[in-house]
Amino acid sequence: MTRFDGMFTGGVISAVISGRRKGSESRVKQVRVRPFEKKGQTLYQFTFTLPDREIHENLEPAAAAERVDSLLRGEFTQAVIYTSEADWHAVSMGKLRLHKKPPTKKPAELTHDRKKPRILEEGVPHDFLVKLGVMTPDGKVKRDRYDKFRQINRYLELAAGSVPKPEGRPVRIIDFGCGKAYLTFAMYYYLRNILKIECEMTGLDLKRDVVEFCEGTARALGYDGLRFSAGDISDWEESGTVDMVVTLHACDTATDAAIAKAVGWGAPVIMTVPCCQHELFYQINSEVQHPLLRHGILRERTAALVTDAARAQLLESVGYKVDVMEFVDMEHTPKNIMIRAIRKNGVKYDEKAFEEYKSFRDSWGVQPCLERLMFGGEERETEA
Ligand SMILES: C[S@@+](CC[C@H](N)C(=O)[O-])C[C@H]1O[C@@H](n2cnc3c(N)ncnc32)[C@H](O)[C@@H]1O
């Protein structure tokens, strides 16, 4: 316990630690401290300024208080700590003294992982989020579920302007590889309760027990029009129109199966956030790219980027306008690419886009399965 604990747990606006002690061998000239928010928790970033660079350290409030205390007992002689209650001037010459002065700073909005308004707000107990264990009954997002909460909000943000609105009937949406169906429930809830759009939503997954749980939850919540089925994406047949296909982290080539189904049905909107991608890792081969491909980690990332670029280009070649966007910050999940494809009116095939695709895939020496799935199993001609 130090004299700075109360300040840091109560909320420090910023702090500067300076005045290198005579004889100190430290190269750090000063240390600046600022708060930021991560997963709903306030942390403090310490920036150590050296002659040639800066070093950052992120600490929880108690550790931050201890760090300030040890810096003042070690290499530095003074600090100013700004809180909304007071400006605290600390002087450490033999003894550590604190002087309280009237506050001169107002709390700034926390940056770094700043809270932005979300479609599904925190503090409001949304029934499905409580049932799925993301929120407590009073609407607080559970800390270990924060990434999921952020992901579904971001997904809804990106989907907001793209949901088709068919005339005279509900919009029909399928979530392939829905898992525990956070996204499926969220989309249904968003369309029905916030946008007031009638929708029929299906979640499909291989796991029978998970599907039973989701089906039971949907019935318990009275979510008419939300159904779950167990099965494989590749075997799924639809008799009616499908307006939109969504996926969130459907494993490996399950994403391709979903895209191929959506394209086959002529779905006007496809939104997919791919997951792990193994298929091209083993295929990818390019002599000129050897320096990139010989390192496992670089090979893995390149294979993932090539996979997504091929998916986007194939979608372009069958008449979709495609955007590839950042889904959520890399910091929260490395699976952070969203491919959003909107079918262009009257365009069924774009030869130029397909020619580009072929050159691209051949330059990497790969045969993505999406091509086979989309074009009925035929191997497309490979350029010499
Ligand atoms: C990583 S989980 C993601 C679940 C959910 N979309 C989410 O983001 O929370 C991937 C899910 O895809 C399902 N899956 C994988 N391959 C599938 C296939 N061929 N057909 C149906 N579901 C599949 C798995 O069972 C798993 O539940």
Short mmCIF file of C-alpha atoms and ligand atoms in Angstrom, two decimals:
data_model
loop_
_atom_site.label_atom_id
_atom_site.label_comp_id
_atom_site.label_asym_id
_atom_site.label_seq_id
_atom_site.Cartn_x
_atom_site.Cartn_y
_atom_site.Cartn_z
CA MET A 1 0.00 0.00 0.00
CA THR A 2 1.41 3.41 -0.96
CA ARG A 3 0.22 7.00 -0.62
CA PHE A 4 -0.73 6.93 -4.31
CA ASP A 5 -3.22 4.05 -4.13
CA GLY A 6 -6.27 6.22 -3.49
CA MET A 7 -5.38 8.51 -6.38
CA PHE A 8 -5.04 5.70 -8.91
CA THR A 9 -8.05 3.69 -7.82
CA GLY A 10 -10.12 6.93 -7.70
CA GLY A 11 -8.97 7.97 -11.16
CA VAL A 12 -5.84 9.83 -12.26
CA ILE A 13 -6.33 12.19 -15.21
CA SER A 14 -2.61 12.28 -16.02
CA ALA A 15 0.75 12.44 -14.28
CA VAL A 16 4.30 13.51 -15.04
CA ILE A 17 7.29 12.20 -13.12
CA SER A 18 10.51 14.14 -13.66
CA GLY A 19 13.61 15.64 -12.06
CA ARG A 20 16.18 12.88 -12.46
CA ARG A 21 18.03 12.41 -9.22
CA LYS A 22 21.66 13.55 -9.21
CA GLY A 23 23.95 10.62 -9.77
CA SER A 24 21.20 8.44 -11.22
CA GLU A 25 22.40 6.24 -14.07
CA SER A 26 18.95 5.96 -15.60
CA ARG A 27 18.63 7.19 -19.20
CA VAL A 28 14.93 7.91 -18.69
CA LYS A 29 14.34 11.68 -18.78
CA GLN A 30 10.75 11.68 -17.63
CA VAL A 31 7.71 9.45 -17.33
CA ARG A 32 4.22 10.43 -18.45
CA VAL A 33 1.16 8.55 -17.24
CA ARG A 34 -2.31 8.47 -18.78
CA PRO A 35 -5.37 6.29 -18.25
CA PHE A 36 -7.04 4.20 -20.94
CA GLU A 37 -9.77 1.66 -21.02
CA LYS A 38 -9.48 -2.00 -21.95
CA LYS A 39 -12.29 -4.53 -21.73
CA GLY A 40 -14.25 -2.19 -19.49
CA GLN A 41 -11.36 -1.72 -17.06
CA THR A 42 -9.23 1.39 -16.51
CA LEU A 43 -5.50 0.81 -16.94
CA TYR A 44 -2.60 3.27 -16.89
CA GLN A 45 -0.08 3.64 -19.63
CA PHE A 46 3.40 4.72 -18.48
CA THR A 47 5.55 6.30 -21.21
CA PHE A 48 9.26 6.35 -20.37
CA THR A 49 11.11 8.95 -22.47
CA LEU A 50 14.69 8.01 -23.32
CA PRO A 51 17.01 10.15 -25.50
CA ASP A 52 16.38 7.95 -28.56
CA ARG A 53 13.00 6.29 -27.99
CA GLU A 54 9.98 5.82 -25.76
CA ILE A 55 8.99 2.71 -23.83
CA HIS A 56 5.43 1.93 -22.79
CA GLU A 57 4.14 -0.08 -19.89
CA ASN A 58 0.46 -0.72 -19.08
CA LEU A 59 -0.49 -1.27 -15.46
CA GLU A 60 -3.57 -1.83 -13.33
CA PRO A 61 -4.35 0.93 -10.78
CA ALA A 62 -2.69 -0.72 -7.76
CA ALA A 63 0.45 -1.57 -9.75
CA ALA A 64 0.49 1.96 -11.21
CA ALA A 65 0.44 3.48 -7.71
CA GLU A 66 3.29 1.24 -6.68
CA ARG A 67 5.28 2.13 -9.80
CA VAL A 68 4.97 5.88 -9.13
CA ASP A 69 6.05 5.31 -5.54
CA SER A 70 9.12 3.31 -6.54
CA LEU A 71 10.12 5.82 -9.24
CA LEU A 72 9.99 8.61 -6.64
CA ARG A 73 11.97 6.58 -4.17
CA GLY A 74 14.48 5.77 -6.90
CA GLU A 75 15.61 7.79 -9.89
CA PHE A 76 13.16 10.74 -9.81
CA THR A 77 12.64 13.58 -7.37
CA GLN A 78 9.27 15.04 -8.32
CA ALA A 79 5.88 14.32 -9.81
CA VAL A 80 2.61 16.06 -10.52
CA ILE A 81 -0.44 13.84 -10.39
CA TYR A 82 -3.64 15.34 -11.71
CA THR A 83 -6.94 14.05 -10.37
CA SER A 84 -10.39 15.65 -10.51
CA GLU A 85 -10.12 16.31 -6.80
CA ALA A 86 -6.65 17.92 -6.67
CA ASP A 87 -3.29 18.42 -8.34
CA TRP A 88 -0.84 16.50 -6.19
CA HIS A 89 2.75 17.75 -6.20
CA ALA A 90 5.12 15.12 -4.91
CA VAL A 91 8.68 15.96 -3.91
CA SER A 92 11.13 13.27 -2.94
CA MET A 93 14.28 14.74 -1.43
CA GLY A 94 15.22 12.41 1.37
CA LYS A 95 11.57 12.20 2.44
CA LEU A 96 8.53 11.84 0.16
CA ARG A 97 6.20 14.82 0.63
CA LEU A 98 2.84 15.41 -1.01
CA HIS A 99 1.33 18.88 -1.52
CA LYS A 100 -2.32 19.20 -2.42
CA LYS A 101 -3.29 22.05 -4.81
CA PRO A 102 -6.65 22.92 -6.41
CA PRO A 103 -7.43 20.81 -9.48
CA THR A 104 -6.52 22.30 -12.86
CA LYS A 105 -7.54 19.43 -15.16
CA LYS A 106 -10.85 17.89 -16.10
CA PRO A 107 -11.09 14.16 -16.80
CA ALA A 108 -10.64 13.61 -20.53
CA GLU A 109 -12.52 10.94 -22.42
CA LEU A 110 -10.53 7.75 -22.17
CA THR A 111 -8.68 6.92 -25.36
CA HIS A 112 -6.98 3.75 -26.64
CA ASP A 113 -10.03 1.55 -26.32
CA ARG A 114 -12.47 4.42 -26.00
CA LYS A 115 -16.07 3.60 -25.23
CA LYS A 116 -18.19 4.39 -28.25
CA PRO A 117 -21.91 4.20 -28.50
CA ARG A 118 -22.81 0.65 -29.41
CA ILE A 119 -25.90 -0.75 -31.07
CA LEU A 120 -26.42 -3.07 -28.11
CA GLU A 121 -25.61 -0.84 -25.18
CA GLU A 122 -23.94 -1.93 -22.03
CA GLY A 123 -26.01 -1.30 -18.91
CA VAL A 124 -29.21 -2.33 -20.70
CA PRO A 125 -30.07 -5.97 -19.98
CA HIS A 126 -30.83 -7.38 -23.46
CA ASP A 127 -32.70 -10.62 -22.78
CA PHE A 128 -30.73 -12.86 -25.16
CA LEU A 129 -27.37 -11.58 -23.93
CA VAL A 130 -28.39 -12.42 -20.38
CA LYS A 131 -29.59 -15.89 -21.45
CA LEU A 132 -26.38 -16.55 -23.38
CA GLY A 133 -24.29 -15.51 -20.39
CA VAL A 134 -22.74 -12.41 -21.98
CA MET A 135 -24.49 -10.00 -19.59
CA THR A 136 -25.51 -10.16 -15.97
CA PRO A 137 -29.25 -9.67 -15.30
CA ASP A 138 -28.58 -5.98 -14.58
CA GLY A 139 -26.96 -5.48 -17.99
CA LYS A 140 -23.28 -5.56 -17.08
CA VAL A 141 -21.11 -7.28 -19.66
CA LYS A 142 -19.12 -10.08 -18.06
CA ARG A 143 -15.43 -9.39 -18.38
CA ASP A 144 -14.57 -12.69 -20.05
CA ARG A 145 -17.39 -12.15 -22.58
CA TYR A 146 -16.33 -8.64 -23.57
CA ASP A 147 -14.64 -9.71 -26.82
CA LYS A 148 -17.81 -11.44 -27.96
CA PHE A 149 -19.89 -8.40 -26.98
CA ARG A 150 -17.56 -6.15 -29.00
CA GLN A 151 -17.61 -8.53 -31.98
CA ILE A 152 -21.37 -8.78 -32.28
CA ASN A 153 -21.79 -5.03 -31.92
CA ARG A 154 -19.23 -4.44 -34.63
CA TYR A 155 -20.89 -7.02 -36.85
CA LEU A 156 -24.24 -5.25 -36.44
CA GLU A 157 -22.61 -1.89 -37.22
CA LEU A 158 -21.18 -3.26 -40.46
CA ALA A 159 -24.45 -4.98 -41.38
CA ALA A 160 -26.66 -2.03 -40.48
CA GLY A 161 -26.85 -0.42 -43.92
CA SER A 162 -26.73 -3.65 -45.92
CA VAL A 163 -29.71 -5.68 -44.72
CA PRO A 164 -32.05 -6.28 -47.69
CA LYS A 165 -35.67 -5.18 -47.20
CA PRO A 166 -37.80 -7.35 -49.47
CA GLU A 167 -41.28 -6.05 -50.11
CA GLY A 168 -44.25 -7.85 -48.61
CA ARG A 169 -42.34 -10.59 -46.78
CA PRO A 170 -39.80 -10.98 -44.00
CA VAL A 171 -36.11 -10.82 -44.86
CA ARG A 172 -34.56 -14.31 -44.75
CA ILE A 173 -31.10 -14.69 -43.27
CA ILE A 174 -28.88 -17.70 -42.56
CA ASP A 175 -25.98 -17.78 -40.11
CA PHE A 176 -23.72 -20.65 -41.11
CA GLY A 177 -21.54 -22.20 -38.40
CA CYS A 178 -23.53 -20.29 -35.81
CA GLY A 179 -22.06 -22.09 -32.76
CA LYS A 180 -23.66 -20.76 -29.59
CA ALA A 181 -25.34 -18.19 -31.86
CA TYR A 182 -24.41 -14.89 -30.26
CA LEU A 183 -24.49 -13.32 -33.70
CA THR A 184 -27.67 -15.12 -34.81
CA PHE A 185 -29.58 -13.91 -31.77
CA ALA A 186 -28.07 -10.44 -32.04
CA MET A 187 -29.07 -9.99 -35.69
CA TYR A 188 -32.55 -11.25 -35.05
CA TYR A 189 -32.94 -8.94 -32.04
CA TYR A 190 -31.46 -5.96 -33.89
CA LEU A 191 -33.73 -6.38 -36.92
CA ARG A 192 -36.90 -7.14 -35.02
CA ASN A 193 -36.56 -4.89 -31.99
CA ILE A 194 -34.40 -1.99 -33.11
CA LEU A 195 -34.83 -1.66 -36.90
CA LYS A 196 -38.39 -3.07 -36.72
CA ILE A 197 -37.78 -5.29 -39.76
CA GLU A 198 -39.63 -8.62 -39.93
CA CYS A 199 -37.13 -11.41 -40.33
CA GLU A 200 -36.79 -15.15 -40.52
CA MET A 201 -33.44 -16.22 -39.28
CA THR A 202 -31.80 -19.65 -39.32
CA GLY A 203 -28.68 -20.71 -37.48
CA LEU A 204 -26.94 -23.85 -38.70
CA ASP A 205 -24.17 -25.74 -36.98
CA LEU A 206 -22.65 -29.20 -36.94
CA LYS A 207 -22.97 -29.51 -33.18
CA ARG A 208 -26.32 -31.02 -32.30
CA ASP A 209 -26.16 -30.24 -28.54
CA VAL A 210 -25.35 -26.59 -29.18
CA VAL A 211 -28.16 -26.33 -31.71
CA GLU A 212 -30.61 -27.85 -29.20
CA PHE A 213 -29.51 -25.31 -26.61
CA CYS A 214 -29.98 -22.43 -29.07
CA GLU A 215 -33.37 -23.70 -30.23
CA GLY A 216 -34.51 -24.03 -26.60
CA THR A 217 -33.25 -20.52 -25.83
CA ALA A 218 -35.04 -19.02 -28.83
CA ARG A 219 -38.31 -20.69 -27.80
CA ALA A 220 -37.89 -19.60 -24.17
CA LEU A 221 -37.38 -16.00 -25.33
CA GLY A 222 -40.39 -16.18 -27.65
CA TYR A 223 -38.23 -15.31 -30.68
CA ASP A 224 -40.68 -16.43 -33.39
CA GLY A 225 -38.95 -16.64 -36.72
CA LEU A 226 -35.61 -17.68 -35.26
CA ARG A 227 -34.79 -21.34 -35.87
CA PHE A 228 -31.77 -23.55 -35.45
CA SER A 229 -30.80 -26.71 -37.29
CA ALA A 230 -28.01 -29.21 -36.98
CA GLY A 231 -26.16 -30.11 -40.15
CA ASP A 232 -23.29 -29.48 -42.52
CA ILE A 233 -23.28 -26.29 -44.56
CA SER A 234 -22.42 -28.21 -47.73
CA ASP A 235 -25.56 -30.36 -47.40
CA TRP A 236 -27.93 -27.54 -46.54
CA GLU A 237 -30.72 -27.06 -49.05
CA GLU A 238 -33.08 -24.10 -49.27
CA SER A 239 -36.31 -24.06 -51.17
CA GLY A 240 -37.18 -20.37 -50.70
CA THR A 241 -35.27 -17.16 -51.25
CA VAL A 242 -32.25 -16.40 -49.09
CA ASP A 243 -31.60 -12.66 -48.79
CA MET A 244 -28.47 -12.68 -46.71
CA VAL A 245 -25.86 -15.17 -45.53
CA VAL A 246 -23.66 -14.34 -42.56
CA THR A 247 -20.80 -16.19 -40.90
CA LEU A 248 -18.62 -15.35 -37.95
CA HIS A 249 -15.45 -17.38 -37.54
CA ALA A 250 -16.79 -20.44 -39.36
CA CYS A 251 -13.77 -22.74 -39.31
CA ASP A 252 -11.36 -22.97 -42.22
CA THR A 253 -13.17 -23.96 -45.44
CA ALA A 254 -16.64 -23.82 -43.77
CA THR A 255 -16.46 -20.14 -44.76
CA ASP A 256 -15.99 -21.21 -48.39
CA ALA A 257 -18.90 -23.64 -48.19
CA ALA A 258 -21.06 -20.77 -46.87
CA ILE A 259 -19.97 -18.37 -49.60
CA ALA A 260 -20.54 -20.99 -52.29
CA LYS A 261 -24.05 -21.74 -51.00
CA ALA A 262 -24.89 -18.03 -50.87
CA VAL A 263 -23.61 -17.45 -54.40
CA GLY A 264 -25.51 -20.50 -55.65
CA TRP A 265 -28.75 -19.09 -54.21
CA GLY A 266 -27.98 -15.65 -55.60
CA ALA A 267 -28.15 -14.16 -52.09
CA PRO A 268 -28.03 -10.35 -52.45
CA VAL A 269 -25.83 -9.90 -49.36
CA ILE A 270 -23.00 -12.03 -47.98
CA MET A 271 -21.08 -11.04 -44.88
CA THR A 272 -18.33 -13.23 -43.58
CA VAL A 273 -15.59 -12.97 -40.98
CA PRO A 274 -13.36 -15.96 -41.74
CA CYS A 275 -11.66 -18.03 -39.11
CA CYS A 276 -8.47 -20.07 -39.13
CA GLN A 277 -7.33 -20.83 -42.67
CA HIS A 278 -5.28 -23.94 -43.29
CA GLU A 279 -6.08 -24.89 -46.85
CA LEU A 280 -3.63 -22.65 -48.71
CA PHE A 281 -0.91 -22.90 -46.07
CA TYR A 282 0.11 -26.25 -47.55
CA GLN A 283 -0.46 -25.30 -51.20
CA ILE A 284 1.11 -21.89 -51.43
CA ASN A 285 4.25 -21.97 -53.51
CA SER A 286 6.10 -19.17 -55.25
CA GLU A 287 9.78 -19.05 -56.01
CA VAL A 288 10.03 -15.28 -55.90
CA GLN A 289 8.18 -15.20 -52.60
CA HIS A 290 10.45 -17.77 -51.00
CA PRO A 291 11.89 -15.27 -48.48
CA LEU A 292 8.33 -14.67 -47.28
CA LEU A 293 7.10 -18.24 -47.36
CA ARG A 294 10.04 -19.97 -45.74
CA HIS A 295 9.15 -18.56 -42.30
CA GLY A 296 6.19 -20.39 -40.73
CA ILE A 297 4.50 -17.36 -39.21
CA LEU A 298 4.86 -15.25 -42.36
CA ARG A 299 3.70 -18.17 -44.48
CA GLU A 300 0.62 -18.58 -42.28
CA ARG A 301 -0.31 -14.91 -42.49
CA THR A 302 0.37 -14.73 -46.21
CA ALA A 303 -1.77 -17.84 -46.80
CA ALA A 304 -4.64 -16.24 -44.85
CA LEU A 305 -4.39 -13.00 -46.85
CA VAL A 306 -4.18 -14.87 -50.15
CA THR A 307 -7.24 -16.93 -49.15
CA ASP A 308 -9.28 -13.82 -48.39
CA ALA A 309 -8.08 -11.98 -51.49
CA ALA A 310 -9.08 -15.01 -53.61
CA ARG A 311 -12.51 -15.11 -51.95
CA ALA A 312 -13.06 -11.41 -52.58
CA GLN A 313 -11.94 -11.68 -56.20
CA LEU A 314 -14.10 -14.74 -56.87
CA LEU A 315 -17.10 -12.90 -55.46
CA GLU A 316 -16.31 -9.93 -57.74
CA SER A 317 -16.13 -12.29 -60.69
CA VAL A 318 -19.67 -13.53 -60.10
CA GLY A 319 -21.16 -10.05 -59.89
CA TYR A 320 -20.73 -8.87 -56.31
CA LYS A 321 -19.34 -5.56 -55.13
CA VAL A 322 -16.91 -6.51 -52.39
CA ASP A 323 -15.49 -4.59 -49.43
CA VAL A 324 -12.79 -6.08 -47.26
CA MET A 325 -12.66 -4.31 -43.91
CA GLU A 326 -11.13 -4.51 -40.50
CA PHE A 327 -13.59 -6.28 -38.24
CA VAL A 328 -12.30 -5.57 -34.74
CA ASP A 329 -8.85 -4.44 -33.61
CA MET A 330 -6.06 -6.96 -34.04
CA GLU A 331 -5.54 -6.57 -30.29
CA HIS A 332 -8.86 -8.34 -29.65
CA THR A 333 -8.73 -11.11 -32.24
CA PRO A 334 -6.28 -11.90 -35.04
CA LYS A 335 -9.28 -13.11 -37.08
CA ASN A 336 -10.22 -9.58 -37.86
CA ILE A 337 -11.16 -9.36 -41.54
CA MET A 338 -14.69 -8.88 -42.72
CA ILE A 339 -15.63 -9.60 -46.34
CA ARG A 340 -18.89 -7.91 -47.27
CA ALA A 341 -20.32 -8.67 -50.71
CA ILE A 342 -23.38 -7.00 -52.21
CA ARG A 343 -24.75 -8.41 -55.45
CA LYS A 344 -24.67 -5.89 -58.29
CA ASN A 345 -27.87 -5.51 -60.27
CA GLY A 346 -27.78 -7.27 -63.60
CA VAL A 347 -24.16 -8.52 -63.32
CA LYS A 348 -23.82 -12.31 -63.28
CA TYR A 349 -20.26 -12.74 -64.42
CA ASP A 350 -17.32 -10.37 -64.63
CA GLU A 351 -14.77 -11.86 -66.98
CA LYS A 352 -12.07 -9.29 -66.26
CA ALA A 353 -12.34 -9.97 -62.53
CA PHE A 354 -12.13 -13.72 -63.14
CA GLU A 355 -9.06 -13.33 -65.40
CA GLU A 356 -7.44 -11.32 -62.62
CA TYR A 357 -8.35 -14.04 -60.16
CA LYS A 358 -6.72 -16.72 -62.31
CA SER A 359 -3.46 -14.77 -62.65
CA PHE A 360 -3.48 -14.15 -58.92
CA ARG A 361 -4.12 -17.75 -57.89
CA ASP A 362 -1.55 -19.06 -60.37
CA SER A 363 1.09 -16.62 -59.17
CA TRP A 364 0.75 -18.19 -55.71
CA GLY A 365 0.48 -21.73 -57.07
CA VAL A 366 -2.82 -22.43 -55.32
CA GLN A 367 -6.23 -23.97 -56.08
CA PRO A 368 -8.66 -22.48 -53.50
CA CYS A 369 -11.58 -24.79 -52.80
CA LEU A 370 -14.03 -21.89 -53.16
CA GLU A 371 -13.37 -21.91 -56.88
CA ARG A 372 -14.29 -25.60 -57.10
CA LEU A 373 -17.34 -25.13 -54.87
CA MET A 374 -18.58 -22.17 -56.87
CA PHE A 375 -18.07 -23.64 -60.28
CA GLY A 376 -19.53 -27.07 -59.63
CA GLY A 377 -16.39 -29.10 -59.02
CA GLU A 378 -14.81 -28.38 -62.38
CA GLU A 379 -11.18 -27.38 -62.22
CA ARG A 380 -10.91 -24.03 -63.95
CA GLU A 381 -8.25 -23.80 -66.60
CA THR A 382 -4.86 -22.97 -65.12
CA GLU A 383 -2.59 -20.54 -66.92
CA ALA A 384 0.68 -21.90 -68.17
C1 LIG B 1 -15.33 -20.87 -34.06
S1 LIG B 1 -16.97 -21.40 -34.00
C2 LIG B 1 -17.82 -19.87 -34.24
C3 LIG B 1 -19.22 -19.91 -33.75
C4 LIG B 1 -20.01 -18.62 -33.86
N1 LIG B 1 -20.25 -18.23 -35.22
C5 LIG B 1 -19.37 -17.50 -33.09
O1 LIG B 1 -18.72 -16.66 -33.69
O2 LIG B 1 -19.46 -17.52 -31.87
C6 LIG B 1 -17.17 -22.22 -35.55
C7 LIG B 1 -18.44 -23.02 -35.65
O3 LIG B 1 -18.57 -23.49 -36.99
C8 LIG B 1 -19.15 -24.78 -36.94
N2 LIG B 1 -18.85 -25.47 -38.20
C9 LIG B 1 -17.62 -25.79 -38.71
N3 LIG B 1 -17.73 -26.41 -39.89
C10 LIG B 1 -19.06 -26.49 -40.15
C11 LIG B 1 -19.82 -27.05 -41.23
N4 LIG B 1 -19.22 -27.60 -42.25
N5 LIG B 1 -21.16 -26.97 -41.16
C12 LIG B 1 -21.78 -26.38 -40.11
N6 LIG B 1 -21.11 -25.83 -39.07
C13 LIG B 1 -19.77 -25.89 -39.09
C14 LIG B 1 -18.49 -25.41 -35.71
O4 LIG B 1 -19.26 -26.49 -35.23
C15 LIG B 1 -18.42 -24.23 -34.76
O5 LIG B 1 -19.54 -24.20 -33.90
#
